[in-house]
Coordinates of C-alpha atoms in Angstrom, one line a residue:
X157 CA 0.0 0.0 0.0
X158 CA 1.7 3.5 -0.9
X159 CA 2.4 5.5 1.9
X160 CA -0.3 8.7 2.5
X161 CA 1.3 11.8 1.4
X162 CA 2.7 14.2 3.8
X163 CA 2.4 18.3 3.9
X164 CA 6.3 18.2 2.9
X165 CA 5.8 15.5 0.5
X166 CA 2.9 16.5 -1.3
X167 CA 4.4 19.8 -2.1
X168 CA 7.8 18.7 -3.3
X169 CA 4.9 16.7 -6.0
X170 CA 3.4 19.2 -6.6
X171 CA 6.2 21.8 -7.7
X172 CA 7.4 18.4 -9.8
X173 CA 4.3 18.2 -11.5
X174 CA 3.9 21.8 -12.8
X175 CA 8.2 21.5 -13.8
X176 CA 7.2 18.7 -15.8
X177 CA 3.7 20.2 -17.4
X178 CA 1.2 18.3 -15.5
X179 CA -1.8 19.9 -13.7
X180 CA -1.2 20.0 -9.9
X181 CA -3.8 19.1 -7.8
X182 CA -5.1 22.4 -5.6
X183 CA -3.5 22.2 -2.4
X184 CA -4.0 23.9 0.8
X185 CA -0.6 23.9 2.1
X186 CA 2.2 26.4 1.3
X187 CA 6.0 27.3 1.9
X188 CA 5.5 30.5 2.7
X189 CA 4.1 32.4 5.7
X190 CA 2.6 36.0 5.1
X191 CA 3.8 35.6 1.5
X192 CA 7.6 36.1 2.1
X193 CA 9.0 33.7 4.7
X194 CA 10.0 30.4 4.2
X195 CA 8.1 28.0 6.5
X196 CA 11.4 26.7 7.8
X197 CA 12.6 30.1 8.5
X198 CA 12.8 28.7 11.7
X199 CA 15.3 25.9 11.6
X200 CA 17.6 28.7 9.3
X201 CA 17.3 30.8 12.6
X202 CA 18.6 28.0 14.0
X203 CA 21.7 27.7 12.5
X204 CA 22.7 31.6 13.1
X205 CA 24.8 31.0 16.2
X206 CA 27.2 34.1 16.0
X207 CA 30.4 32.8 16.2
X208 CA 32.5 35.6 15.6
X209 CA 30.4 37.5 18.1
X210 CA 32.7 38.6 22.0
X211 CA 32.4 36.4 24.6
X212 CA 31.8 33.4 22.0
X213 CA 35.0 33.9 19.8
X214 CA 38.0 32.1 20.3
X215 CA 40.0 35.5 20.4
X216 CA 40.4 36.6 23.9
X217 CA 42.4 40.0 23.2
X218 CA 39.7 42.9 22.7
X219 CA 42.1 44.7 20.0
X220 CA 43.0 41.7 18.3
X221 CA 39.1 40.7 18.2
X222 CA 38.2 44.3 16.9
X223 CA 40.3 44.2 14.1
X224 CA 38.8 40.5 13.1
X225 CA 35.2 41.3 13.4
X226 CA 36.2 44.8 11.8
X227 CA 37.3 43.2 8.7
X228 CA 34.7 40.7 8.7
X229 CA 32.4 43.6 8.7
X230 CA 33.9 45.2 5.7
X231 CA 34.3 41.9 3.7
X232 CA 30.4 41.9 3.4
X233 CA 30.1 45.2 2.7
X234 CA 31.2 44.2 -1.4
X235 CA 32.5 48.0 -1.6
X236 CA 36.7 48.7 -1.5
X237 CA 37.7 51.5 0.6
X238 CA 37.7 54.6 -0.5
X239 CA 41.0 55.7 1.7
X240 CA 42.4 56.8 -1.4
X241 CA 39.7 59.0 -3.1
X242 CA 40.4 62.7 -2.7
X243 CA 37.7 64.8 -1.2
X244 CA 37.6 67.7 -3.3
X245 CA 35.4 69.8 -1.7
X246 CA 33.8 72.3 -3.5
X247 CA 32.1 74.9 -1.0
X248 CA 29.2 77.4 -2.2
X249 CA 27.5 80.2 -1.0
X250 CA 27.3 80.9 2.9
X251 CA 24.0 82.0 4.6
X252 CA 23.5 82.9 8.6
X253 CA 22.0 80.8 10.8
X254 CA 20.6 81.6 14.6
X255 CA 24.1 81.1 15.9
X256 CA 25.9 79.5 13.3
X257 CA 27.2 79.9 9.4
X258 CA 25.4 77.4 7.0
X259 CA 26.9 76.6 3.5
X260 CA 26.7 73.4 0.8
X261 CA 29.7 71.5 0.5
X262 CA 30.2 68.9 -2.8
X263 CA 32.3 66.0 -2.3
X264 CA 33.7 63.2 -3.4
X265 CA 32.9 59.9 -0.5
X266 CA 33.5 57.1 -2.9
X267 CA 35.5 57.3 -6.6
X268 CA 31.8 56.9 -8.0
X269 CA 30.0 59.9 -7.6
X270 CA 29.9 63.8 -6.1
X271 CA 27.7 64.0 -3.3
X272 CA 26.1 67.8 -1.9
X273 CA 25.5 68.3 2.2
X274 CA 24.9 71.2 4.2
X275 CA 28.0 72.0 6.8
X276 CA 26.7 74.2 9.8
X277 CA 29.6 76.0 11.5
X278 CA 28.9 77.8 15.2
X279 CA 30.1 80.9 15.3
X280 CA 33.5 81.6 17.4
X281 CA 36.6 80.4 17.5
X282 CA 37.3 76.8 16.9
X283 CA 38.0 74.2 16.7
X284 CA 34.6 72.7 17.8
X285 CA 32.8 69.3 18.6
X286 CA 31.2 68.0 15.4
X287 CA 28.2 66.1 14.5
X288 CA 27.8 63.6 11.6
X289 CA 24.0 63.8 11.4
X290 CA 22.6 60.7 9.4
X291 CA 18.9 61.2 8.2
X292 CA 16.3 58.4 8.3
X293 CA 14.3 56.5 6.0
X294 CA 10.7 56.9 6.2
X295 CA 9.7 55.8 3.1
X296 CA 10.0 59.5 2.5
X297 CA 12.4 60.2 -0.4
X298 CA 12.4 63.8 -2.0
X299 CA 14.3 64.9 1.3
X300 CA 17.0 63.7 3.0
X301 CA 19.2 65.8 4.8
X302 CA 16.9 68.3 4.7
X303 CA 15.0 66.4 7.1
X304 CA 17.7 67.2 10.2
X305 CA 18.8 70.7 8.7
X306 CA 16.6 73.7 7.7
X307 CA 16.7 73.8 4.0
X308 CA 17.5 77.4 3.4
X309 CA 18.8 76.9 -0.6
X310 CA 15.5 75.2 -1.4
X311 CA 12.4 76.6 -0.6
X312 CA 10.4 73.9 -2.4
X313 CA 11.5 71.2 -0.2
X314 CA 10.9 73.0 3.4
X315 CA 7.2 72.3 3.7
X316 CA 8.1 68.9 2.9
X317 CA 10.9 69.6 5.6
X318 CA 8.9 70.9 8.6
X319 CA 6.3 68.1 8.4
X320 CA 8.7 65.6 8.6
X321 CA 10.3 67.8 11.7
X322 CA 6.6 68.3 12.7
X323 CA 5.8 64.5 13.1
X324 CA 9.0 62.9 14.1
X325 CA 11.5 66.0 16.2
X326 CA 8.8 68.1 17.7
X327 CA 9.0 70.6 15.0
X328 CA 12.6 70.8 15.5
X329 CA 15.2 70.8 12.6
X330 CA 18.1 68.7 14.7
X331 CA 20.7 69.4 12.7
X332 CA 20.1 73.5 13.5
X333 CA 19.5 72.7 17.7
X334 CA 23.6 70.9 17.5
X335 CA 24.9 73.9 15.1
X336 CA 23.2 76.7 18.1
X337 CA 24.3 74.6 20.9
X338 CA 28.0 74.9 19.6
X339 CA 28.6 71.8 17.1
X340 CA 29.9 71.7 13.4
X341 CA 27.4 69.4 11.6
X342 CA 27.8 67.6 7.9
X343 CA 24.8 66.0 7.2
X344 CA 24.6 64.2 3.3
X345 CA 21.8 62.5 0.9
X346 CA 22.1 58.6 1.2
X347 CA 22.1 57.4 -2.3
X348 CA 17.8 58.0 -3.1
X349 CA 17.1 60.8 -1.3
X350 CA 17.1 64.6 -1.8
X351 CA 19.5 65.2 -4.7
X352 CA 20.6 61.7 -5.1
X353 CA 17.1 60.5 -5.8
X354 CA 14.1 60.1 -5.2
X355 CA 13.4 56.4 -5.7
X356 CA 10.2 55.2 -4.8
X357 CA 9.4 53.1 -2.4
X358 CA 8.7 50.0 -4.7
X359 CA 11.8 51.1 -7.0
X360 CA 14.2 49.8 -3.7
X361 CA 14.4 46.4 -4.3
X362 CA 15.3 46.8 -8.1
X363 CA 17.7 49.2 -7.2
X364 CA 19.8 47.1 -4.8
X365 CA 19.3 44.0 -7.0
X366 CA 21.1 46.2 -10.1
X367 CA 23.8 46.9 -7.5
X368 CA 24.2 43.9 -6.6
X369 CA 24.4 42.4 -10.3
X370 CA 27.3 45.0 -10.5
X371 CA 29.2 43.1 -8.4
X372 CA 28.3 45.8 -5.3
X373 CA 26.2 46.4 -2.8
X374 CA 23.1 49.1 -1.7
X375 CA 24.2 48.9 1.8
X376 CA 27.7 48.8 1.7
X377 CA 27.9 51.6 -0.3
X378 CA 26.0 53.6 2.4
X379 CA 28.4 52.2 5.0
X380 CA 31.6 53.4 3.3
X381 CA 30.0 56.4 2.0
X382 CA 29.1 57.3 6.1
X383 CA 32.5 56.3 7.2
X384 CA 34.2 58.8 4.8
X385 CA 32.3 61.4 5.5
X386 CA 33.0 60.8 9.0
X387 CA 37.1 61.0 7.9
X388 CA 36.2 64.5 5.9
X389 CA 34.5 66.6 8.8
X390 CA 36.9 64.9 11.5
X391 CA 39.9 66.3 8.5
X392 CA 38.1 70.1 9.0
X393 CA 40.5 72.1 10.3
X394 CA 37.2 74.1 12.3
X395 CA 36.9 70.7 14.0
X396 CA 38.3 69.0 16.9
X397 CA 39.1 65.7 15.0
X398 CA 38.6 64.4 19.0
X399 CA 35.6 65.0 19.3
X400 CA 33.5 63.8 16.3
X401 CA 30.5 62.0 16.9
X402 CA 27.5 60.7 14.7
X403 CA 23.9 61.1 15.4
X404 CA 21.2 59.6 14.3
X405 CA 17.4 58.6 14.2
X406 CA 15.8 55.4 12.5
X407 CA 17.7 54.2 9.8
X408 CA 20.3 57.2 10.5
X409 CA 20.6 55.7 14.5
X410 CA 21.9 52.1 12.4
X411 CA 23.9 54.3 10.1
X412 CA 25.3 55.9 13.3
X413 CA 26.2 52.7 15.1
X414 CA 27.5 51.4 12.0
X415 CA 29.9 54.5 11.4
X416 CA 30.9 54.1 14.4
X417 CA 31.4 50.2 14.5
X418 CA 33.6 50.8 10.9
X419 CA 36.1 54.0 11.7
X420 CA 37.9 55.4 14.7
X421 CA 37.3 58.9 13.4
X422 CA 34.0 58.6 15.4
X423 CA 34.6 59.3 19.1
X424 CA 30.5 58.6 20.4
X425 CA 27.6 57.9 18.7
X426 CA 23.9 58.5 19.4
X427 CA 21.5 56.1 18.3
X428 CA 17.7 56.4 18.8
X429 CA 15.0 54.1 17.4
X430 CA 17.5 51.2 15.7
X431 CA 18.7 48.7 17.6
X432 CA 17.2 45.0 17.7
X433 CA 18.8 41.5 18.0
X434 CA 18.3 39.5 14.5
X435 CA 16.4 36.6 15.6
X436 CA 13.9 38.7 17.1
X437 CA 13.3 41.4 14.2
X438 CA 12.6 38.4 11.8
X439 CA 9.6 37.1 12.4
X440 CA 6.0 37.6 10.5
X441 CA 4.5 40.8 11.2
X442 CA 7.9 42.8 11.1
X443 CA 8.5 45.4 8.8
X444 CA 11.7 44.2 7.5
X445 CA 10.4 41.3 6.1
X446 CA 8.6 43.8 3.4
X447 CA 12.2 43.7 1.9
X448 CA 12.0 47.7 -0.1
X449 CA 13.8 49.5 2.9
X450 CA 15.7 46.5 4.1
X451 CA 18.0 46.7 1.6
X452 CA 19.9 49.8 3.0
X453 CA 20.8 47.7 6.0
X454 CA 21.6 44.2 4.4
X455 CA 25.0 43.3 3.5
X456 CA 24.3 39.6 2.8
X457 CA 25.9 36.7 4.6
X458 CA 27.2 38.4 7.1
X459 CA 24.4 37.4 9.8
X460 CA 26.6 33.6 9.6
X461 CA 29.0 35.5 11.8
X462 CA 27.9 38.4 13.9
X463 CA 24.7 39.6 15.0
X464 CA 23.2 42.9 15.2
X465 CA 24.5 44.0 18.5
X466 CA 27.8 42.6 18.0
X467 CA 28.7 44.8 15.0
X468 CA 27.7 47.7 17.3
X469 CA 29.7 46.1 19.6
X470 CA 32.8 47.0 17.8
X471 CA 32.9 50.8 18.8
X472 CA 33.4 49.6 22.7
X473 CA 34.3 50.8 24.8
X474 CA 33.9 54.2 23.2
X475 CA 30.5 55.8 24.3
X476 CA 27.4 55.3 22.7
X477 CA 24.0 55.9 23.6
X478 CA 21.2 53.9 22.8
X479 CA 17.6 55.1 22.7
X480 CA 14.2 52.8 22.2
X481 CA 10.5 53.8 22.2
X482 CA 8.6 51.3 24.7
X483 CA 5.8 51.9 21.6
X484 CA 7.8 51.8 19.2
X485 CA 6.2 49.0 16.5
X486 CA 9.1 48.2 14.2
X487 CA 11.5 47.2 17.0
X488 CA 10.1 43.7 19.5
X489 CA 10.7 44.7 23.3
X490 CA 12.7 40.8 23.2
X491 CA 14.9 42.1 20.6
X492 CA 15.9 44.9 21.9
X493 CA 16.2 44.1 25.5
X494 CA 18.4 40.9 24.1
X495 CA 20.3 43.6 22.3
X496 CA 20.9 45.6 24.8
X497 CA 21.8 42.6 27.4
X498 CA 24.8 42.2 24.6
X499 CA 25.8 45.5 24.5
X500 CA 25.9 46.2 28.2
X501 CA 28.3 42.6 28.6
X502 CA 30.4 44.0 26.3
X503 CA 31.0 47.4 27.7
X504 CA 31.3 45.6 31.1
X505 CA 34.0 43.4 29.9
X506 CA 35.9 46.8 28.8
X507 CA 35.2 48.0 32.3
X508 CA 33.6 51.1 30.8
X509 CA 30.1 50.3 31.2
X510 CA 29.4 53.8 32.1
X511 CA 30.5 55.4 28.5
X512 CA 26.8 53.3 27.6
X513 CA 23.9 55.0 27.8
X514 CA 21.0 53.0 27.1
X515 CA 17.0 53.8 27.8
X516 CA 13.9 52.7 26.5
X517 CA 11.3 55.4 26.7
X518 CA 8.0 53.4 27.6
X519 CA 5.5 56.2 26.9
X520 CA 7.0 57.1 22.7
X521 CA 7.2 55.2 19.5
X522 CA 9.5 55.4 16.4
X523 CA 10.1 59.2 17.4
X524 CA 13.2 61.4 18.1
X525 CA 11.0 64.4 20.0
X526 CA 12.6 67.5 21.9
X527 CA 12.9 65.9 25.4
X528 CA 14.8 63.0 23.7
X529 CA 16.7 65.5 21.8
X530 CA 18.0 67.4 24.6
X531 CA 18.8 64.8 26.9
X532 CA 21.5 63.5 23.3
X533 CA 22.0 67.2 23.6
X534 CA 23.4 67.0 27.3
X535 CA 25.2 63.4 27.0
X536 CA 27.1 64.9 23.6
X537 CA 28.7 67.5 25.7
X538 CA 29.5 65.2 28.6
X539 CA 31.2 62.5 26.1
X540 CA 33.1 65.1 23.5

């Protein structure tokens, strides 16, 4: 007597018969759940044990581990260095701010293209602390930077400006608040935004697949292109190159920790609203699992060695601050607290578990608001 088909079974048949032209029979089961996760995402989940990760790699000297995991990092990102790409700045016209100069800068962060950002510069004598501002994602593309700094070259894009400032910063352009409060900031398009774009939202995917097919990558790209532009301001000679940190919310608070994780031109970084263990952020329901936006913050294979928190993990013991809305939807509480159990470990095995900041903020959401702000504002000057 044949043996009664199985769920597994019956579907391996079935996908055979349509290969081979026949009609398969309707079928209730599926290898899918929600339409874009394998049904044994599980047992793949499985597998990630971190191995590279501190604590659970072999290499006992911090440095020595730094440098591996480092390199490991950069391996996935599919984009050389840039070390030796001049800048070649090209600065335009300057414009007053409440405290501070503003001007556009053009520049050169990889060999492949000329990139425009808006440098703020406090009035005084310097040098000064400096900010490498990283804008979010949003789904929102026809602004980027001008989401963090008042656009004052563009008056078509501040409406667009002030509502983002208006929903997510309390109305507050963040980028102005660290120029008044005595910082120089640099804040730059990410490949799709402002001047560099805009894609669409449903363009994303294409857009990283071409990349990829050109032997590169979407993400890794925006990694090196954030870790040069940390090397240019720190290079300023307005700045103190000691005291360069990056800021950022959303997508800009993983581009932060991932600046930071990448270059030692980064002395602290503030990161609100992105900070997650793996396991945890993929599972149905989660917003990454959309794919689109995920591409910005996938460097493919690299999960087989180090997880989320561990690539953060690189910048110890430097300080960094981590921020989490208790509401916040795109972010599971277990992920984050796991997160944060890793980076706290890590700091502690530095002995500098003071120089992290971390705080989940029970009564906000995916939001960077004024009290938020100010208390970034107040660590900043305690850490530069």
């Amino acid at each position: 007597m044949p043996e009664p088909l199985n769920r597994r079974t019956f579907a391996t048949g079935a996908a055979a018969a349509a290969f081979f032209g026949a009609a398969p029979q309707a079928a209730e089961a599926t290898d899918l759940v929600d339409g874009n996760l394998p049904d044994f995402h599980q047992a793949l989940k499985d597998e990630l044990d971190f191995p590279l990760a501190w604590g659970t790699s072999p290499l006992r000297d911090f440095r020595a581990w730094r440098r591996t995991a480092r390199a490991k990092v950069e391996e996935h990102l599919l984009v050389a260095r840039q070390d030796g790409t001049p800048y070649a700045p090209e600065f335009g016209e300057s414009s007053q701010g409440d405290g501070f100069t503003r001007e556009l800068v053009t520049l050169s962060l990889t060999r492949y293209d000329r990139v425009r950002a808006a440098l703020l510069t406090p009035h005084g004598t310097g040098p000064f602390p400096a900010v490498l501002l990283l804008h979010d994602h949003g789904a929102r593309f026809d602004i980027g930077k001008e989401k963090l700094v008042r656009p004052w070259y563009d008056g078509t894009r501040l409406a667009s400006a002030q509502a983002w400032a208006d929903k997510y910063f309390s109305g507050r352009f963040v980028g102005d608040e660290l120029a008044r409060l005595g910082h120089v900031v640099l804040c730059s398009d990410a490949l799709g935004w402002g001047d560099r774009g805009p894609v669409a939202y449903d363009q994303q995917q294409a857009l990283a697949s071409n990349v990829y097919n050109l032997g590169s990558s979407l993400a890794g790209l925006m990694a090196r292109e954030d870790a040069r532009a940390a090397g240019f301001l720190a290079c300023l000679n307005r700045v103190d190159a000691r005291r360069v940190a990056a800021v950022g919310f959303s997508m800009g608070a993983y581009r932060a920790w991932q600046t930071a994780a990448l270059t030692d031109d980064i002395a602290a970084a503030a990161c609100v609203c992105w900070m997650t263990g793996l396991k945890e952020m993929m599972v149905p329901g989660n917003n990454t699992l959309r794919g689109q936006s995920s591409y910005y913050m996938l460097h493919p294979g690299l999960a087989r060695y180090l997880d989320i928190p561990d690539v953060a993990s690189i910048a110890a013991p430097r300080p960094m601050l981590f921020f989490n809305g208790g509401l916040d939807p795109l972010f599971p509480a277990d992920g984050v607290r796991m997160a944060h159990e890793k980076l706290r470990a890590v700091w502690r095995s530095r002995h500098a578990e003071e120089r992290l900041h971390l705080r989940t903020w029970s009564d906000l959401g995916h939001v960077f608001v004024d009290r938020m702000q100010d208390e970034v504002f107040s660590w900043l000057d305690t850490v530069l």
